[in-house]
Amino acid sequence: MLHHIFDTHAHYDDERFDGDREAVLASLPSKGVHAVLNAACDKKSCLTSIELSRSYDFIYASVGIHPHSADEFSESDTELLAGYTKLPKVVAIGEIGLDYHYDFSPRETQKLVFERQIQLALELDLPIIVHDREAHADTMELLQKYRPRGILHCYSGSAEMAKEILKLGMYIAFGGAVTFKNARKTLEAAAAVPLERLLVETDCPYMTPEPLRGTRCDSSLIAYTAQKLAELHGVDPQQLLDRTCKNAYEVYQIAE
Ligand SMILES: [Zn+2]
Protein backbone atom coordinates (compact mmCIF):
# COMPACT_ATOMS: atom_id res chain seq x y z
CA MET A 1 0.00 0.00 0.00
CA LEU A 2 1.17 3.52 -0.76
CA HIS A 3 2.10 5.53 2.33
CA HIS A 4 3.68 8.87 3.29
CA ILE A 5 0.71 10.78 1.90
CA PHE A 6 0.96 14.39 3.12
CA ASP A 7 -2.26 16.12 2.09
CA THR A 8 -1.10 19.75 2.03
CA HIS A 9 -4.61 21.18 1.63
CA ALA A 10 -7.88 19.79 3.00
CA HIS A 11 -11.16 21.06 4.46
CA TYR A 12 -12.32 18.46 6.99
CA ASP A 13 -14.39 21.12 8.75
CA ASP A 14 -16.65 21.22 5.67
CA GLU A 15 -20.28 20.32 6.37
CA ARG A 16 -20.05 17.38 3.95
CA PHE A 17 -18.06 15.60 6.70
CA ASP A 18 -20.59 16.41 9.44
CA GLY A 19 -22.15 12.94 9.33
CA ASP A 20 -18.98 10.86 9.72
CA ARG A 21 -16.01 13.19 10.30
CA GLU A 22 -14.52 11.21 13.17
CA ALA A 23 -14.77 7.90 11.35
CA VAL A 24 -13.20 9.31 8.17
CA LEU A 25 -10.33 10.95 10.05
CA ALA A 26 -9.70 7.91 12.25
CA SER A 27 -9.39 5.72 9.15
CA LEU A 28 -6.82 7.87 7.33
CA PRO A 29 -3.58 6.69 9.02
CA SER A 30 -4.40 3.07 8.12
CA LYS A 31 -4.84 4.17 4.47
CA GLY A 32 -1.33 5.55 4.12
CA VAL A 33 -2.06 9.14 5.16
CA HIS A 34 0.87 10.50 7.12
CA ALA A 35 -0.25 14.11 7.69
CA VAL A 36 -2.90 16.64 6.68
CA LEU A 37 -2.98 20.44 6.61
CA ASN A 38 -6.51 21.67 7.23
CA ALA A 39 -6.80 25.02 5.49
CA ALA A 40 -8.97 27.76 6.96
CA CYS A 41 -11.00 30.08 4.73
CA ASP A 42 -12.83 32.40 7.12
CA LYS A 43 -12.81 33.31 10.80
CA LYS A 44 -15.05 30.42 11.77
CA SER A 45 -12.91 27.83 9.99
CA CYS A 46 -9.73 29.23 11.57
CA LEU A 47 -11.20 27.99 14.84
CA THR A 48 -12.44 24.66 13.51
CA SER A 49 -9.08 24.01 11.79
CA ILE A 50 -7.25 24.71 15.04
CA GLU A 51 -9.68 22.42 16.86
CA LEU A 52 -8.96 19.60 14.39
CA SER A 53 -5.21 20.10 14.83
CA ARG A 54 -5.69 19.73 18.60
CA SER A 55 -7.76 16.57 18.28
CA TYR A 56 -5.60 14.65 15.80
CA ASP A 57 -1.84 14.13 15.96
CA PHE A 58 -1.48 14.09 12.18
CA ILE A 59 -3.48 17.25 11.44
CA TYR A 60 -1.92 20.71 11.15
CA ALA A 61 -3.79 23.98 10.57
CA SER A 62 -3.46 27.20 8.63
CA VAL A 63 -5.31 30.41 9.44
CA GLY A 64 -6.41 33.06 6.97
CA ILE A 65 -9.26 34.69 5.08
CA HIS A 66 -10.14 33.29 1.62
CA PRO A 67 -10.97 35.77 -1.17
CA HIS A 68 -14.62 34.60 -1.03
CA SER A 69 -14.77 36.01 2.51
CA ALA A 70 -12.58 39.07 1.91
CA ASP A 71 -15.55 41.28 2.83
CA GLU A 72 -15.46 40.01 6.41
CA PHE A 73 -11.81 41.06 6.95
CA SER A 74 -10.93 44.11 9.01
CA GLU A 75 -7.53 45.43 10.11
CA SER A 76 -7.96 44.10 13.67
CA ASP A 77 -8.09 40.59 12.21
CA THR A 78 -4.35 40.72 11.58
CA GLU A 79 -3.91 40.61 15.37
CA LEU A 80 -6.42 37.80 15.68
CA LEU A 81 -4.62 35.74 13.03
CA ALA A 82 -1.19 36.55 14.48
CA GLY A 83 -2.42 35.31 17.86
CA TYR A 84 -3.56 32.00 16.37
CA THR A 85 -0.15 31.46 14.76
CA LYS A 86 1.41 31.25 18.22
CA LEU A 87 -0.29 27.86 18.62
CA PRO A 88 2.18 25.03 17.95
CA LYS A 89 0.36 23.32 15.07
CA VAL A 90 -0.66 26.45 13.14
CA VAL A 91 1.97 26.43 10.42
CA ALA A 92 0.84 28.80 7.62
CA ILE A 93 -1.32 31.75 6.60
CA GLY A 94 -4.00 30.51 4.21
CA GLU A 95 -5.84 30.05 2.24
CA ILE A 96 -5.54 33.56 0.86
CA GLY A 97 -5.56 34.95 -2.65
CA LEU A 98 -7.80 36.05 -5.50
CA ASP A 99 -10.86 34.46 -7.07
CA TYR A 100 -12.09 36.26 -10.19
CA HIS A 101 -14.20 33.27 -11.24
CA TYR A 102 -16.83 33.69 -8.52
CA ASP A 103 -16.09 37.32 -7.55
CA PHE A 104 -17.90 36.82 -4.21
CA SER A 105 -16.06 39.88 -2.87
CA PRO A 106 -15.17 42.97 -4.95
CA ARG A 107 -11.79 42.56 -6.65
CA GLU A 108 -10.34 45.66 -5.00
CA THR A 109 -11.25 44.23 -1.58
CA GLN A 110 -9.80 40.83 -2.50
CA LYS A 111 -6.51 42.45 -3.51
CA LEU A 112 -6.25 44.53 -0.33
CA VAL A 113 -7.02 41.56 1.92
CA PHE A 114 -4.59 39.29 0.05
CA GLU A 115 -1.84 41.92 0.24
CA ARG A 116 -2.40 42.57 3.94
CA GLN A 117 -2.17 38.84 4.74
CA ILE A 118 1.02 38.47 2.66
CA GLN A 119 2.51 41.29 4.72
CA LEU A 120 1.39 39.54 7.90
CA ALA A 121 3.00 36.26 6.82
CA LEU A 122 6.26 38.08 6.13
CA GLU A 123 6.13 39.77 9.56
CA LEU A 124 5.51 36.39 11.20
CA ASP A 125 7.98 34.54 8.94
CA LEU A 126 5.34 32.00 7.90
CA PRO A 127 4.55 30.45 4.51
CA ILE A 128 1.34 31.37 2.70
CA ILE A 129 -1.14 29.09 0.91
CA VAL A 130 -2.33 30.86 -2.24
CA HIS A 131 -5.69 30.40 -3.96
CA ASP A 132 -5.58 31.83 -7.51
CA ARG A 133 -8.59 31.27 -9.71
CA GLU A 134 -8.68 33.17 -13.01
CA ALA A 135 -6.56 35.90 -11.39
CA HIS A 136 -3.09 34.89 -12.56
CA ALA A 137 -1.77 38.35 -13.51
CA ASP A 138 -2.78 40.08 -10.27
CA THR A 139 -1.61 37.10 -8.19
CA MET A 140 1.82 37.15 -9.85
CA GLU A 141 2.09 40.91 -9.40
CA LEU A 142 1.66 40.63 -5.61
CA LEU A 143 3.89 37.55 -5.30
CA GLN A 144 6.66 39.25 -7.25
CA LYS A 145 6.29 42.43 -5.20
CA TYR A 146 6.61 40.64 -1.82
CA ARG A 147 8.40 37.35 -2.64
CA PRO A 148 6.75 35.41 0.22
CA ARG A 149 7.50 31.77 1.03
CA GLY A 150 4.77 29.25 0.46
CA ILE A 151 2.52 27.29 -1.86
CA LEU A 152 0.44 27.88 -4.97
CA HIS A 153 -2.47 25.57 -4.19
CA CYS A 154 -4.63 23.70 -6.74
CA TYR A 155 -2.42 25.08 -9.47
CA SER A 156 -4.30 26.06 -12.63
CA GLY A 157 -1.83 28.36 -14.40
CA SER A 158 0.46 27.71 -17.34
CA ALA A 159 3.87 26.02 -17.37
CA GLU A 160 5.39 29.47 -18.03
CA MET A 161 3.78 30.93 -14.93
CA ALA A 162 4.91 27.89 -12.92
CA LYS A 163 8.50 28.68 -13.87
CA GLU A 164 8.08 32.25 -12.57
CA ILE A 165 6.67 30.91 -9.29
CA LEU A 166 9.59 28.48 -8.96
CA LYS A 167 12.01 31.39 -9.41
CA LEU A 168 10.42 32.98 -6.32
CA GLY A 169 11.29 29.82 -4.37
CA MET A 170 7.67 28.76 -3.89
CA TYR A 171 6.19 25.24 -4.02
CA ILE A 172 3.35 24.20 -6.33
CA ALA A 173 0.58 21.82 -5.27
CA PHE A 174 -1.54 19.63 -7.52
CA GLY A 175 -4.71 17.74 -6.69
CA GLY A 176 -7.33 15.56 -8.33
CA ALA A 177 -7.55 17.84 -11.37
CA VAL A 178 -4.42 16.20 -12.85
CA THR A 179 -6.47 13.01 -13.33
CA PHE A 180 -9.31 14.73 -15.21
CA LYS A 181 -9.76 14.16 -18.92
CA ASN A 182 -9.27 17.84 -19.82
CA ALA A 183 -6.06 18.14 -17.78
CA ARG A 184 -3.61 18.79 -20.64
CA LYS A 185 -2.59 22.31 -19.52
CA THR A 186 -2.35 21.30 -15.85
CA LEU A 187 -0.21 18.29 -16.76
CA GLU A 188 2.15 20.49 -18.78
CA ALA A 189 2.51 22.71 -15.73
CA ALA A 190 3.02 19.73 -13.39
CA ALA A 191 5.73 18.39 -15.67
CA ALA A 192 7.53 21.74 -15.42
CA VAL A 193 7.73 21.55 -11.62
CA PRO A 194 10.77 19.58 -10.37
CA LEU A 195 10.07 16.91 -7.75
CA GLU A 196 11.75 18.96 -5.04
CA ARG A 197 9.13 21.73 -5.39
CA LEU A 198 6.08 19.56 -5.96
CA LEU A 199 3.30 18.97 -3.41
CA VAL A 200 0.14 16.85 -3.43
CA GLU A 201 -3.21 17.83 -2.00
CA THR A 202 -6.92 17.05 -2.16
CA ASP A 203 -8.86 20.27 -1.41
CA CYS A 204 -11.32 17.68 -0.06
CA PRO A 205 -14.27 17.27 0.05
CA TYR A 206 -13.87 18.76 -3.46
CA MET A 207 -11.74 17.82 -6.49
CA THR A 208 -12.08 14.05 -6.22
CA PRO A 209 -9.65 12.35 -8.64
CA GLU A 210 -10.73 9.99 -11.41
CA PRO A 211 -11.97 7.27 -11.41
CA LEU A 212 -14.01 8.39 -8.37
CA ARG A 213 -14.88 11.90 -9.58
CA GLY A 214 -18.37 12.86 -8.39
CA THR A 215 -17.99 11.21 -4.97
CA ARG A 216 -16.74 12.89 -1.80
CA CYS A 217 -12.96 13.17 -1.63
CA ASP A 218 -10.66 12.39 1.30
CA SER A 219 -6.87 12.39 1.71
CA SER A 220 -6.43 8.68 0.96
CA LEU A 221 -7.50 9.33 -2.66
CA ILE A 222 -4.22 11.21 -3.20
CA ALA A 223 -2.98 7.76 -4.26
CA TYR A 224 -4.65 8.38 -7.67
CA THR A 225 -3.16 11.85 -8.01
CA ALA A 226 0.27 10.52 -7.05
CA GLN A 227 -0.01 7.77 -9.65
CA LYS A 228 -0.59 10.34 -12.39
CA LEU A 229 2.16 12.71 -11.25
CA ALA A 230 4.63 9.84 -10.84
CA GLU A 231 3.94 8.69 -14.42
CA LEU A 232 4.57 12.23 -15.61
CA HIS A 233 7.89 12.45 -13.77
CA GLY A 234 9.03 8.91 -14.56
CA VAL A 235 9.30 7.80 -10.92
CA ASP A 236 7.28 5.29 -8.97
CA PRO A 237 4.31 6.54 -6.95
CA GLN A 238 5.89 5.75 -3.58
CA GLN A 239 9.01 7.71 -4.50
CA LEU A 240 6.80 10.65 -5.44
CA LEU A 241 4.90 10.46 -2.15
CA ASP A 242 8.13 10.17 -0.13
CA ARG A 243 9.52 13.27 -1.81
CA THR A 244 6.34 15.37 -1.63
CA CYS A 245 5.97 14.44 2.05
CA LYS A 246 9.51 15.69 2.68
CA ASN A 247 8.71 18.88 0.75
CA ALA A 248 5.60 19.48 2.87
CA TYR A 249 7.68 19.22 6.06
CA GLU A 250 10.09 21.75 4.55
CA VAL A 251 7.55 24.31 3.40
CA TYR A 252 5.51 24.17 6.62
CA GLN A 253 8.72 23.99 8.69
CA ILE A 254 7.47 21.08 10.77
CA ALA A 255 10.17 19.29 12.75
CA GLU A 256 10.16 15.57 11.89
ZN1 LIG B 1 -9.15 25.02 -0.32
Short mmCIF file of N, CA, C and O and ligand atoms in Angstrom, two decimals, residues 9 11 39 95 153 203, ligand 1:
data_model
loop_
_atom_site.label_atom_id
_atom_site.label_comp_id
_atom_site.label_asym_id
_atom_site.label_seq_id
_atom_site.Cartn_x
_atom_site.Cartn_y
_atom_site.Cartn_z
N HIS A 9 -3.47 20.25 1.68
CA HIS A 9 -4.61 21.18 1.63
C HIS A 9 -5.94 20.42 1.69
O HIS A 9 -6.33 19.79 0.72
N HIS A 11 -10.12 20.32 3.71
CA HIS A 11 -11.16 21.06 4.46
C HIS A 11 -12.05 20.06 5.19
O HIS A 11 -13.20 19.85 4.80
N ALA A 39 -6.91 23.61 5.86
CA ALA A 39 -6.80 25.02 5.49
C ALA A 39 -8.05 25.79 5.90
O ALA A 39 -9.16 25.39 5.56
N GLU A 95 -6.27 29.74 3.57
CA GLU A 95 -5.84 30.05 2.24
C GLU A 95 -6.24 31.47 1.90
O GLU A 95 -7.33 31.93 2.23
N HIS A 153 -1.63 26.75 -4.40
CA HIS A 153 -2.47 25.57 -4.19
C HIS A 153 -3.39 25.35 -5.37
O HIS A 153 -3.77 26.29 -6.05
N ASP A 203 -7.80 19.26 -1.48
CA ASP A 203 -8.86 20.27 -1.41
C ASP A 203 -10.19 19.58 -1.05
O ASP A 203 -11.25 20.05 -1.43
ZN ZN B 1 -9.15 25.02 -0.32
#
